[in-house]
Coordinates of N, CA and C in Angstrom, one line a residue:
Chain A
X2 N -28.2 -37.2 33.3 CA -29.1 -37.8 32.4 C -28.3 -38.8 31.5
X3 N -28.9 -39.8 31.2 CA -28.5 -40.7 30.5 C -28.2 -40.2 29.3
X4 N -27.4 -40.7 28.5 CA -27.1 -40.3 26.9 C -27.7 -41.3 26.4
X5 N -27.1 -41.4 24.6 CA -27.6 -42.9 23.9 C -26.5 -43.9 23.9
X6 N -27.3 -44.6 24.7 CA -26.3 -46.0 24.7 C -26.0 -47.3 23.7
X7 N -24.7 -47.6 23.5 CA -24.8 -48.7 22.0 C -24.0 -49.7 23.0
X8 N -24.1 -50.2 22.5 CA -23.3 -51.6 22.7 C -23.2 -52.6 21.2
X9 N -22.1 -53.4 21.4 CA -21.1 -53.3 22.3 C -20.3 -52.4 21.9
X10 N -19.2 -51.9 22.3 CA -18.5 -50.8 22.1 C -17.3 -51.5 21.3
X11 N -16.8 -52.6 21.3 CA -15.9 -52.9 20.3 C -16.6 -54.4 19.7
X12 N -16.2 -54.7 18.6 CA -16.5 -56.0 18.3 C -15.5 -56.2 17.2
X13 N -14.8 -57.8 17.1 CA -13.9 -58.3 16.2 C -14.8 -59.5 15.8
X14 N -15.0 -59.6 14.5 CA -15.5 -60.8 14.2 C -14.6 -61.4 12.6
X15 N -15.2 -62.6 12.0 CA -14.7 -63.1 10.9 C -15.8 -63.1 10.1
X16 N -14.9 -62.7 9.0 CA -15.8 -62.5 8.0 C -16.9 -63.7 7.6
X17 N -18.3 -63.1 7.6 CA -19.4 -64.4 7.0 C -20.0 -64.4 8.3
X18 N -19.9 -64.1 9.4 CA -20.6 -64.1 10.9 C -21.7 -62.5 11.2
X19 N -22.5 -62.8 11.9 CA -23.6 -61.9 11.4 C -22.9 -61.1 12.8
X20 N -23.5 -60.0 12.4 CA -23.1 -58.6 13.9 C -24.4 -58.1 14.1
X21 N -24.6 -58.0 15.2 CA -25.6 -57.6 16.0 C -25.0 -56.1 16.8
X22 N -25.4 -54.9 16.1 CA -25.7 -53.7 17.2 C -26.4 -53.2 17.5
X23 N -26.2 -52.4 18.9 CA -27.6 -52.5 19.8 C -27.3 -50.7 19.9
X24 N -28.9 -50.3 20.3 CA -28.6 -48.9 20.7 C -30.1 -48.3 21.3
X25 N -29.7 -47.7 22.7 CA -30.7 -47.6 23.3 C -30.9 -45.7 23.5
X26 N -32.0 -45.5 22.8 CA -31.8 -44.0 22.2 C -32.3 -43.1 24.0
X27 N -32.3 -41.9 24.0 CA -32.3 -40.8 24.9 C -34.5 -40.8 25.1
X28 N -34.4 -41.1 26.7 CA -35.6 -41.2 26.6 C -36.1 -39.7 26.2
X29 N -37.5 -39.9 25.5 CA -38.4 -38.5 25.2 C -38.0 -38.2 24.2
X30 N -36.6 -39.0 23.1 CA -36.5 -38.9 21.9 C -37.2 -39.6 21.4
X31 N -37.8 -39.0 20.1 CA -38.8 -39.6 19.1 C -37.9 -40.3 17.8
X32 N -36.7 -40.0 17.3 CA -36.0 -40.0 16.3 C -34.9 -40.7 16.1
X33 N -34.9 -41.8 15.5 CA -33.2 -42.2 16.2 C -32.4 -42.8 14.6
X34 N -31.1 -42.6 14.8 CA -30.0 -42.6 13.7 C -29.5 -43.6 13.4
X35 N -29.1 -44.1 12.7 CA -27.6 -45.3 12.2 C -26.6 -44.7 11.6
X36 N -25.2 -44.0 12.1 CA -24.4 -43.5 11.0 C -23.4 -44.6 11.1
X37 N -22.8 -44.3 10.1 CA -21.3 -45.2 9.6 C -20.4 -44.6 9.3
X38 N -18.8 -44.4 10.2 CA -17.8 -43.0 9.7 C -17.1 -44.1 9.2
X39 N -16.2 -43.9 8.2 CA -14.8 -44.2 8.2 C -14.2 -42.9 7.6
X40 N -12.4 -43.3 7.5 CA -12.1 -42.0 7.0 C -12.1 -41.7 5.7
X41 N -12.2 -42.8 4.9 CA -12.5 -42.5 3.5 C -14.0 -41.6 3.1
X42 N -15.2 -42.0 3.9 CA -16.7 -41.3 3.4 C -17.4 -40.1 4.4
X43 N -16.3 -40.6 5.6 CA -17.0 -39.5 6.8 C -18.1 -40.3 7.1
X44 N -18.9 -39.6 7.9 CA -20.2 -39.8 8.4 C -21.1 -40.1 7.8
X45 N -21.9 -41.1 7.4 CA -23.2 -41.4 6.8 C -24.1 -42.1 7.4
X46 N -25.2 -41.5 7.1 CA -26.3 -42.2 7.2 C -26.9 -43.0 6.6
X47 N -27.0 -44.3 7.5 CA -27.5 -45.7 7.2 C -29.2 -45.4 6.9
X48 N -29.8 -45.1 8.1 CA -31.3 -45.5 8.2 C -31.7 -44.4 9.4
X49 N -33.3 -44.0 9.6 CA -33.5 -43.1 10.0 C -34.7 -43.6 10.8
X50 N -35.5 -43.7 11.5 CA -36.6 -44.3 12.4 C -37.2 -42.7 12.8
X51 N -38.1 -42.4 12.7 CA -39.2 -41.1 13.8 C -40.5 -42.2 14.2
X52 N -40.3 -41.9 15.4 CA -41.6 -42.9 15.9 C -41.6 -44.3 16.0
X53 N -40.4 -45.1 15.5 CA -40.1 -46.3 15.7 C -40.5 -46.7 14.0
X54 N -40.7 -46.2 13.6 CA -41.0 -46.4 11.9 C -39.9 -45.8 11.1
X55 N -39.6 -46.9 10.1 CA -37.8 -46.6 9.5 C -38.3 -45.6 8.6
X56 N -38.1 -44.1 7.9 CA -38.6 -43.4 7.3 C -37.8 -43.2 6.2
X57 N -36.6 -43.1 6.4 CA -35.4 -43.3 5.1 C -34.2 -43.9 5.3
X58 N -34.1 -45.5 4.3 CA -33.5 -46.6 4.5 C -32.1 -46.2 3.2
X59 N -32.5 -45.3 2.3 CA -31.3 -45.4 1.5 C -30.3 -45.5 1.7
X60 N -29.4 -44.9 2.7 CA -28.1 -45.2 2.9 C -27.9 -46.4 3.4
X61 N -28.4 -47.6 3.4 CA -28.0 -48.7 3.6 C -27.7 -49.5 2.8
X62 N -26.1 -49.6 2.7 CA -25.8 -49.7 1.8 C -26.2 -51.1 0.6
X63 N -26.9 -52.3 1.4 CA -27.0 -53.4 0.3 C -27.9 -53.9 1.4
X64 N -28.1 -55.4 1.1 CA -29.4 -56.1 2.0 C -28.6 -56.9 2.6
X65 N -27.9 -57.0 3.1 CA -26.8 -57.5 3.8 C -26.9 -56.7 5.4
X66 N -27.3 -55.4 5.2 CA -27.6 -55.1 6.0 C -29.1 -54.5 6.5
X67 N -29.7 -54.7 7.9 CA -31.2 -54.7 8.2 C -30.6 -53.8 9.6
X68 N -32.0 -53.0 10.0 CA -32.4 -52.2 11.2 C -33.9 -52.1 11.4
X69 N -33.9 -52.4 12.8 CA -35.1 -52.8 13.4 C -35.6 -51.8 14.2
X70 N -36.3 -51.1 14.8 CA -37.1 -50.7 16.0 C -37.9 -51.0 16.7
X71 N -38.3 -52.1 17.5 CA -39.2 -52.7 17.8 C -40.4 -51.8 18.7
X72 N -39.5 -50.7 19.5 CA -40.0 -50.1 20.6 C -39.4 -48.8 20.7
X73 N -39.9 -47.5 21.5 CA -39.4 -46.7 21.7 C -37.9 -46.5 22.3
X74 N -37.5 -47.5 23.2 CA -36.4 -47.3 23.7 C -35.1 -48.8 23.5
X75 N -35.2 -49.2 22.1 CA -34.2 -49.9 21.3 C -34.5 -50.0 20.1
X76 N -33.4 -50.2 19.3 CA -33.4 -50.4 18.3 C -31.7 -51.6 18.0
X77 N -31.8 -52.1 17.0 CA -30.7 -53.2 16.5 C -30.5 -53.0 14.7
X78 N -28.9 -52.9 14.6 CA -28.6 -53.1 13.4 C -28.1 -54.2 13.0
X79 N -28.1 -54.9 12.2 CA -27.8 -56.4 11.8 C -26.8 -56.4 10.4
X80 N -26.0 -56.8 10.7 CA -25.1 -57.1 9.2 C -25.2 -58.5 8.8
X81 N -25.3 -59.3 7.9 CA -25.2 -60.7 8.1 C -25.7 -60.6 6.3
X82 N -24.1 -61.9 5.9 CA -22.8 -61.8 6.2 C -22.1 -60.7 6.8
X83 N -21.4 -60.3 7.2 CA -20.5 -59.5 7.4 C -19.3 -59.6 6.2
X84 N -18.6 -58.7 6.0 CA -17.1 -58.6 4.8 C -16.6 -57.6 5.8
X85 N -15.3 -57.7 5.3 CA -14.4 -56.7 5.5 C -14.2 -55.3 5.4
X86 N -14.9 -54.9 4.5 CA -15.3 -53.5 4.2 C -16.5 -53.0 5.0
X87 N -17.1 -53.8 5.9 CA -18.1 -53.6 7.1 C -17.0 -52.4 7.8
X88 N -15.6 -52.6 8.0 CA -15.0 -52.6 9.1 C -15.8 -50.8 9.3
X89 N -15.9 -50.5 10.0 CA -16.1 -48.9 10.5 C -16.3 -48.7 12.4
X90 N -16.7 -47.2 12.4 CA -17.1 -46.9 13.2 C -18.8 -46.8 12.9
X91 N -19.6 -47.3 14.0 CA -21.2 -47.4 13.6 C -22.0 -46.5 14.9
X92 N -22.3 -45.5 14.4 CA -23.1 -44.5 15.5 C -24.5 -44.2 15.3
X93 N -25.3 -44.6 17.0 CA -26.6 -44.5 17.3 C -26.8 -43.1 17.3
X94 N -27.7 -42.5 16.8 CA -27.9 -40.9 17.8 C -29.7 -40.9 17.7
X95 N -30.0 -40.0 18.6 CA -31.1 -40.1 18.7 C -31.6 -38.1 18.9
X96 N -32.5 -37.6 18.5 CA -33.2 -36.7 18.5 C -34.6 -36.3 19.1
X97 N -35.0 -35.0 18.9 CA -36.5 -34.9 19.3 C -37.3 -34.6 17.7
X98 N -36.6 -34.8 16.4 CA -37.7 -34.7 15.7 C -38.1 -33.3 14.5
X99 N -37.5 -32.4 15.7 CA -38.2 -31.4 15.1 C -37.0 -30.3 14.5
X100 N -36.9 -29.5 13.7 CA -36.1 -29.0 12.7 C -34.9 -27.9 13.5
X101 N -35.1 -27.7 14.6 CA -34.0 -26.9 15.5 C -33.8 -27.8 16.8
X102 N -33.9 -28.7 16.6 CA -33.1 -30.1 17.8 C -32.3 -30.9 17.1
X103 N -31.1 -30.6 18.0 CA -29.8 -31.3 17.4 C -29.9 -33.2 17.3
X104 N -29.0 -33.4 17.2 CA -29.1 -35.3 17.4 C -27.6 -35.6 18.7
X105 N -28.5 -36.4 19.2 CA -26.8 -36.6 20.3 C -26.6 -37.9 19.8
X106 N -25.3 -38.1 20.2 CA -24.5 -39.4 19.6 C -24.4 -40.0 21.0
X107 N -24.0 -41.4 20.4 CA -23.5 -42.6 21.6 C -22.2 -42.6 21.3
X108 N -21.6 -43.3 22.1 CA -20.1 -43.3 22.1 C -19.7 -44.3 21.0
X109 N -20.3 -44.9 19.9 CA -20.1 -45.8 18.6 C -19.9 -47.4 19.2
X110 N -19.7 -47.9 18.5 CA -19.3 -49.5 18.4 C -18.1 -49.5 16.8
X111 N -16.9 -49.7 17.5 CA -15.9 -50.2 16.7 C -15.9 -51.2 16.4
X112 N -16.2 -51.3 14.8 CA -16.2 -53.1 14.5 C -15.4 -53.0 13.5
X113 N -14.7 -54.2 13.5 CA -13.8 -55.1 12.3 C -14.3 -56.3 12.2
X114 N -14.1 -56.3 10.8 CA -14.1 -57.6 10.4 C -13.0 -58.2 9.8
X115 N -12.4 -59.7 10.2 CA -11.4 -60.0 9.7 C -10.8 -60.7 8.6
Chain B
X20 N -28.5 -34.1 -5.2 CA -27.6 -34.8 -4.2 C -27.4 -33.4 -2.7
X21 N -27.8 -33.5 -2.5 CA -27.5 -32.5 -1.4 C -26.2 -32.8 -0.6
X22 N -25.4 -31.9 -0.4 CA -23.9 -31.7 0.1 C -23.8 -30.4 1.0
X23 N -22.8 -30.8 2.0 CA -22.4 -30.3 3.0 C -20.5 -30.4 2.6
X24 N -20.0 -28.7 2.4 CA -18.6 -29.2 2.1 C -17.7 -28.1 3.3
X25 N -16.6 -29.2 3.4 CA -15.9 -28.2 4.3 C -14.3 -28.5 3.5
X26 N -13.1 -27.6 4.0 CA -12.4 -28.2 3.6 C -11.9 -29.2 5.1
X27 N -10.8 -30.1 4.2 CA -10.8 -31.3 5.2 C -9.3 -30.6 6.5
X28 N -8.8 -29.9 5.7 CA -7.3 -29.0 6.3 C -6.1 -30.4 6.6
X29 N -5.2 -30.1 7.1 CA -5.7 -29.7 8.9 C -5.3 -28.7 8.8
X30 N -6.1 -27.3 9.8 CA -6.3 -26.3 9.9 C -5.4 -25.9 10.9
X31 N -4.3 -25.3 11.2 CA -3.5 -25.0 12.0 C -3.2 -23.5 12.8
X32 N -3.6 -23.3 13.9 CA -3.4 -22.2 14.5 C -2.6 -22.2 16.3
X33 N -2.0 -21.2 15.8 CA -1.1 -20.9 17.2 C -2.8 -20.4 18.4
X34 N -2.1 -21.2 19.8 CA -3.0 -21.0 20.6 C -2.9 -19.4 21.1
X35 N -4.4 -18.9 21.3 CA -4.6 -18.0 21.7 C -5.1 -17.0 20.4
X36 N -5.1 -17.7 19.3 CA -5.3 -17.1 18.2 C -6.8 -17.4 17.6
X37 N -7.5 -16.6 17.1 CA -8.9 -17.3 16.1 C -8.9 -18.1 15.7
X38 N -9.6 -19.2 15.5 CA -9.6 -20.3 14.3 C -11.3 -19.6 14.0
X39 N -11.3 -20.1 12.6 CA -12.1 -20.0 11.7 C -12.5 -21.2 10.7
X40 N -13.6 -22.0 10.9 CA -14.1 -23.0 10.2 C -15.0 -22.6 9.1
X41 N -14.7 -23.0 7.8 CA -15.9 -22.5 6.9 C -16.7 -24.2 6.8
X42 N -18.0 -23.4 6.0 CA -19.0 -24.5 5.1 C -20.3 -24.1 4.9
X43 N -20.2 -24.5 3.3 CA -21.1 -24.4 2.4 C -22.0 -26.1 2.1
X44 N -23.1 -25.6 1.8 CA -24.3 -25.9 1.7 C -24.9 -25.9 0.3
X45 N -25.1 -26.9 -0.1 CA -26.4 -27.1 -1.6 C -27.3 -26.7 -1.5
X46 N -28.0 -27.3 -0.7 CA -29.5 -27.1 -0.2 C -29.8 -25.7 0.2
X47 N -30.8 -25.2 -0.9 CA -30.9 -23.8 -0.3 C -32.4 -24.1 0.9
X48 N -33.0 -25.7 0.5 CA -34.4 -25.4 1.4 C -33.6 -25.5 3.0
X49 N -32.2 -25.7 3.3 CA -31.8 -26.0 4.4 C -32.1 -24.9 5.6
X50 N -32.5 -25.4 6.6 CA -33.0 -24.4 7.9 C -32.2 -24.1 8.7
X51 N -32.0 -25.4 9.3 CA -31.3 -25.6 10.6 C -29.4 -26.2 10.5
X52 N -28.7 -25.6 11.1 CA -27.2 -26.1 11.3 C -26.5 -25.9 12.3
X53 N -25.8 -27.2 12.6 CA -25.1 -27.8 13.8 C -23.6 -27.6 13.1
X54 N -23.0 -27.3 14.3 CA -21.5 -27.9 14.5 C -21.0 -28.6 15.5
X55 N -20.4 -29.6 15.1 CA -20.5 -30.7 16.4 C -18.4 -30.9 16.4
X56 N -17.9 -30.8 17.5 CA -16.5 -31.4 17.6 C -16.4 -32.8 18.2
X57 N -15.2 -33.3 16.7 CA -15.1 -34.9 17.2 C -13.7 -34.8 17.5
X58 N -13.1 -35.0 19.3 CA -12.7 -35.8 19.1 C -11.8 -37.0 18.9
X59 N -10.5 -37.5 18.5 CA -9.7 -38.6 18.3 C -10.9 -40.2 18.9
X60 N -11.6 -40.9 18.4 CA -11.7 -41.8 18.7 C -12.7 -41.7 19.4
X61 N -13.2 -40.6 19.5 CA -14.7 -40.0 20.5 C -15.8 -39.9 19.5
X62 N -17.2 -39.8 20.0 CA -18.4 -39.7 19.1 C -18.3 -37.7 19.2
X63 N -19.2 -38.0 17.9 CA -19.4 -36.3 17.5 C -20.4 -35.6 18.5
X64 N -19.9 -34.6 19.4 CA -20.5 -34.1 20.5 C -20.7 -32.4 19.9
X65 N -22.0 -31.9 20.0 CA -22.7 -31.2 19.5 C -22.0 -29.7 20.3
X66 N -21.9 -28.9 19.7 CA -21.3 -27.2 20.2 C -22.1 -26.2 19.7
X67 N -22.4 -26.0 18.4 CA -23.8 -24.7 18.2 C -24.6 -25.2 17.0
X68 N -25.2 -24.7 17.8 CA -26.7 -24.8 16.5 C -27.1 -23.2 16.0
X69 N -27.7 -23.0 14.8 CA -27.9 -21.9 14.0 C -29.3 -21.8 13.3
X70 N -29.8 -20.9 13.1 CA -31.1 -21.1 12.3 C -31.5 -19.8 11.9
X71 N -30.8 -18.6 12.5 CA -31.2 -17.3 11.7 C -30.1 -16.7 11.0
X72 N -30.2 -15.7 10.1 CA -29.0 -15.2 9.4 C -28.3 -14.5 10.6
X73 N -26.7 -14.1 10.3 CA -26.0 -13.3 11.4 C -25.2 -14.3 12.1
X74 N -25.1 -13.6 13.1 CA -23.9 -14.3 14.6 C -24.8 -14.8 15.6
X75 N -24.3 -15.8 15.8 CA -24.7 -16.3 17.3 C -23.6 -16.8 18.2
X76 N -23.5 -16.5 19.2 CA -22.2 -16.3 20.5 C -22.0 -17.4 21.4
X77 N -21.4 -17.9 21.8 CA -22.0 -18.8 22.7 C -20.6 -19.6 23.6
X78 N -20.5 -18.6 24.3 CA -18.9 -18.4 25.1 C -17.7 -17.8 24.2
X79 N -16.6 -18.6 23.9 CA -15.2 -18.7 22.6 C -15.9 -19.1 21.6
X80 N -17.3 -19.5 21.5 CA -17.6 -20.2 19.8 C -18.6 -19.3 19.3
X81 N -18.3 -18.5 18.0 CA -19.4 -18.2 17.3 C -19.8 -18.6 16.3
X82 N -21.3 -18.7 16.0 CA -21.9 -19.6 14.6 C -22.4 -17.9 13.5
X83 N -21.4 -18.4 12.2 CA -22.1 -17.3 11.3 C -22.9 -18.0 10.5
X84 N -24.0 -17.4 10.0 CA -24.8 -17.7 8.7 C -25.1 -17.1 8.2
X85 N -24.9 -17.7 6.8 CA -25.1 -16.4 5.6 C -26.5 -17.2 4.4
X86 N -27.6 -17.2 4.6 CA -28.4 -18.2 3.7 C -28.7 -17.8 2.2
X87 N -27.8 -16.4 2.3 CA -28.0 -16.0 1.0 C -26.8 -16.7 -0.1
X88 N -25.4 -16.7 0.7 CA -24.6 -17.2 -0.2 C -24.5 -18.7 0.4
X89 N -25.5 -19.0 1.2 CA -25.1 -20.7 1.7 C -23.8 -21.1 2.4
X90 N -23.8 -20.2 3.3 CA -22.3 -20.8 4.1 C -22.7 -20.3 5.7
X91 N -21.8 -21.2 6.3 CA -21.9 -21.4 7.7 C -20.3 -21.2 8.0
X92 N -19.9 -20.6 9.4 CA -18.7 -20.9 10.0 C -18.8 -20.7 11.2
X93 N -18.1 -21.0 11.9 CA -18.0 -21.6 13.0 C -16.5 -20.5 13.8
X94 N -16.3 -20.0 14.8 CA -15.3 -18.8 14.9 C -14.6 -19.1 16.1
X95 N -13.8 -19.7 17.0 CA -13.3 -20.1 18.1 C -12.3 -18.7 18.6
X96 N -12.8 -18.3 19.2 CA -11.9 -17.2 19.8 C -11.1 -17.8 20.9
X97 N -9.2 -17.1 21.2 CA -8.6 -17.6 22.3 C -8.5 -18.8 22.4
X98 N -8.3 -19.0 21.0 CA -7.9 -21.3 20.8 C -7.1 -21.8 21.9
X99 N -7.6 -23.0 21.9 CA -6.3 -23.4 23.2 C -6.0 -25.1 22.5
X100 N -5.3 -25.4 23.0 CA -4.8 -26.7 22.5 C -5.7 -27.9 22.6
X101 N -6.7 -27.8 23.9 CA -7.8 -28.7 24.2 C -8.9 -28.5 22.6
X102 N -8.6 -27.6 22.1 CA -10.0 -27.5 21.1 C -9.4 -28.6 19.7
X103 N -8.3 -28.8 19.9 CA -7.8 -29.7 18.6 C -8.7 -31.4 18.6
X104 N -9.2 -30.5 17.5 CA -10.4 -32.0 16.8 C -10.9 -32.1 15.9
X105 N -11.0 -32.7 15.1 CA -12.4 -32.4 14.1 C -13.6 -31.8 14.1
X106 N -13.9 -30.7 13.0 CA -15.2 -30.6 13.8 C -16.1 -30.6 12.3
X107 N -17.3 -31.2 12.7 CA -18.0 -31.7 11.5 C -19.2 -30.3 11.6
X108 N -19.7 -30.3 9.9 CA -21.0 -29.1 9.8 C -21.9 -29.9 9.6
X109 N -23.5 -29.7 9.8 CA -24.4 -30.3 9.2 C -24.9 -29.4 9.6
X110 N -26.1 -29.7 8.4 CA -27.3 -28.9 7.9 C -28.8 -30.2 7.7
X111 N -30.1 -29.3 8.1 CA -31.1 -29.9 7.9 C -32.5 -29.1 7.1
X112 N -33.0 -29.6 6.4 CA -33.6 -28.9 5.6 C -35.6 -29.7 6.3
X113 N -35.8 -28.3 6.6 CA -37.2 -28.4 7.0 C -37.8 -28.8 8.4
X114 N -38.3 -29.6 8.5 CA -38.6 -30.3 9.7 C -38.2 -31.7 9.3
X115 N -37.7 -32.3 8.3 CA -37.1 -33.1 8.4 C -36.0 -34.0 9.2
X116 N -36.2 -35.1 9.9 CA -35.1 -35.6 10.8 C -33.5 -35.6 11.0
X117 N -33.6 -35.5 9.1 CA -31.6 -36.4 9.1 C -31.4 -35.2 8.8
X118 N -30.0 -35.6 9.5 CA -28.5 -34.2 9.0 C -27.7 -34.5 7.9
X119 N -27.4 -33.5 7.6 CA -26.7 -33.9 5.9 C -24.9 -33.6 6.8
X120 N -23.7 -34.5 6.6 CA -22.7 -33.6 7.5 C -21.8 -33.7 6.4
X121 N -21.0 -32.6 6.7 CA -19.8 -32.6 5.9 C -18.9 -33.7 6.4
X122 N -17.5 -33.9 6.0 CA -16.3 -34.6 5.9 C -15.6 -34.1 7.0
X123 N -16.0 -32.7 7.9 CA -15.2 -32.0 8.9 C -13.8 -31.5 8.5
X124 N -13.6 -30.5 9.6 CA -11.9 -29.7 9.3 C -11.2 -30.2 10.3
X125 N -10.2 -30.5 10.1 CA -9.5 -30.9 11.4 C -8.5 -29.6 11.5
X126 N -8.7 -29.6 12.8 CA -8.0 -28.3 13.8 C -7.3 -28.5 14.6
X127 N -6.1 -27.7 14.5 CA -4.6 -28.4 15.3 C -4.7 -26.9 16.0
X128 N -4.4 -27.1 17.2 CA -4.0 -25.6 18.1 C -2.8 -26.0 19.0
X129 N -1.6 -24.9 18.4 CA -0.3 -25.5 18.8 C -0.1 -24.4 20.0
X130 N 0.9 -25.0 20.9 CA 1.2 -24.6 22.4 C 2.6 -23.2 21.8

């Protein structure tokens, strides 16, 4: 079975250049994630989609950053500008929704900013 | 503010021995909790899920829940060196989507 797939898996950019991440959630999931680890905050949550509709945006941290779902099987997170303090690990996961289904993760997209 | 706390360790055990992961919970409306191991440089891959008071087994890993004093642990029986990783708690409250996760324990299992 396919997992959730992100792309790209690494990205180096300079700072002020917009980042585009992609993530293509587990079909017959309804639910899908934006987290952000570093080691200073751990794991957080950006933005939350059920049904393709963003349901809780607060963890994002400023308007600098946007998440889209256009469809059941993608979604895209957008930084633009980008800074330095972007730099993290950025994780897709996707779910079924319901209160005893876990969330599976993608293998992240490593980004820096330089 | 709802919080998920573990301590962060590193937790160190000779192989072949128990490891024990604690974590506590704010949220008393919380239902459902996952332990997931990360890991070095890998995404968080999911190992037990929990939702009634007591033990749940599930090969070398057991999930405790206690919802009265709000803690979760996680019990690795016959550690082996492969289990050295992080492993993160989360909790979800309701039918709600998002997971609330802790900061994870990191766990060293020496040869």
């Amino acid at each position: 079975d396919a997992g959730v797939i992100q792309s790209p898996r690494h990205e180096v950019t300079e700072m002020g250049q917009e980042v585009t991440l992609r993530c293509k959630p587990i079909s017959g999931h309804n639910s899908l994630f934006w987290y952000r680890q570093t080691m200073m905050r751990g794991l957080e949550l950006l933005i939350y989609f059920n049904n393709n509709v963003p349901i809780d945006d607060s963890g994002m941290p400023e308007d600098r950053f946007s998440a889209k779902m256009p469809n059941a099987s993608f979604s895209t997170l957008k930084i633009q500008p980008s800074e330095p303090r972007d730099s993290a690990v950025y994780f897709c996961a996707s779910g079924q929704g319901v209160s005893n289904q876990p969330q599976h993760f993608g293998d992240g997209t490593r980004l820096s900013i330089l | 503010q709802k919080e998920v706390e573990q301590n962060s360790g590193p937790l160190s055990v000779p192989e072949g021995a128990i490891a024990s992961l604690n974590c506590t919970y704010s949220d008393r409306g919380s239902q459902s909790f996952f332990w997931y191991r990360q890991y070095s440089g890998k995404s968080p891959e999911l190992i037990m899920s929990t939702y009634s008071n007591g033990d749940k087994e599930d090969g070398r890993f057991t999930a405790q829940l206690n919802k009265a004093s709000q803690y979760v642990s996680l019990l690795i029986r016959d550690s082996q060196p492969s289990d050295s990783a992080t492993y993160l708690c989360a909790s979800r409250q309701g039918s709600q989507g998002n997971l609330i996760f802790g900061k994870g324990t990191k766990l060293s299992v020496k040869p």
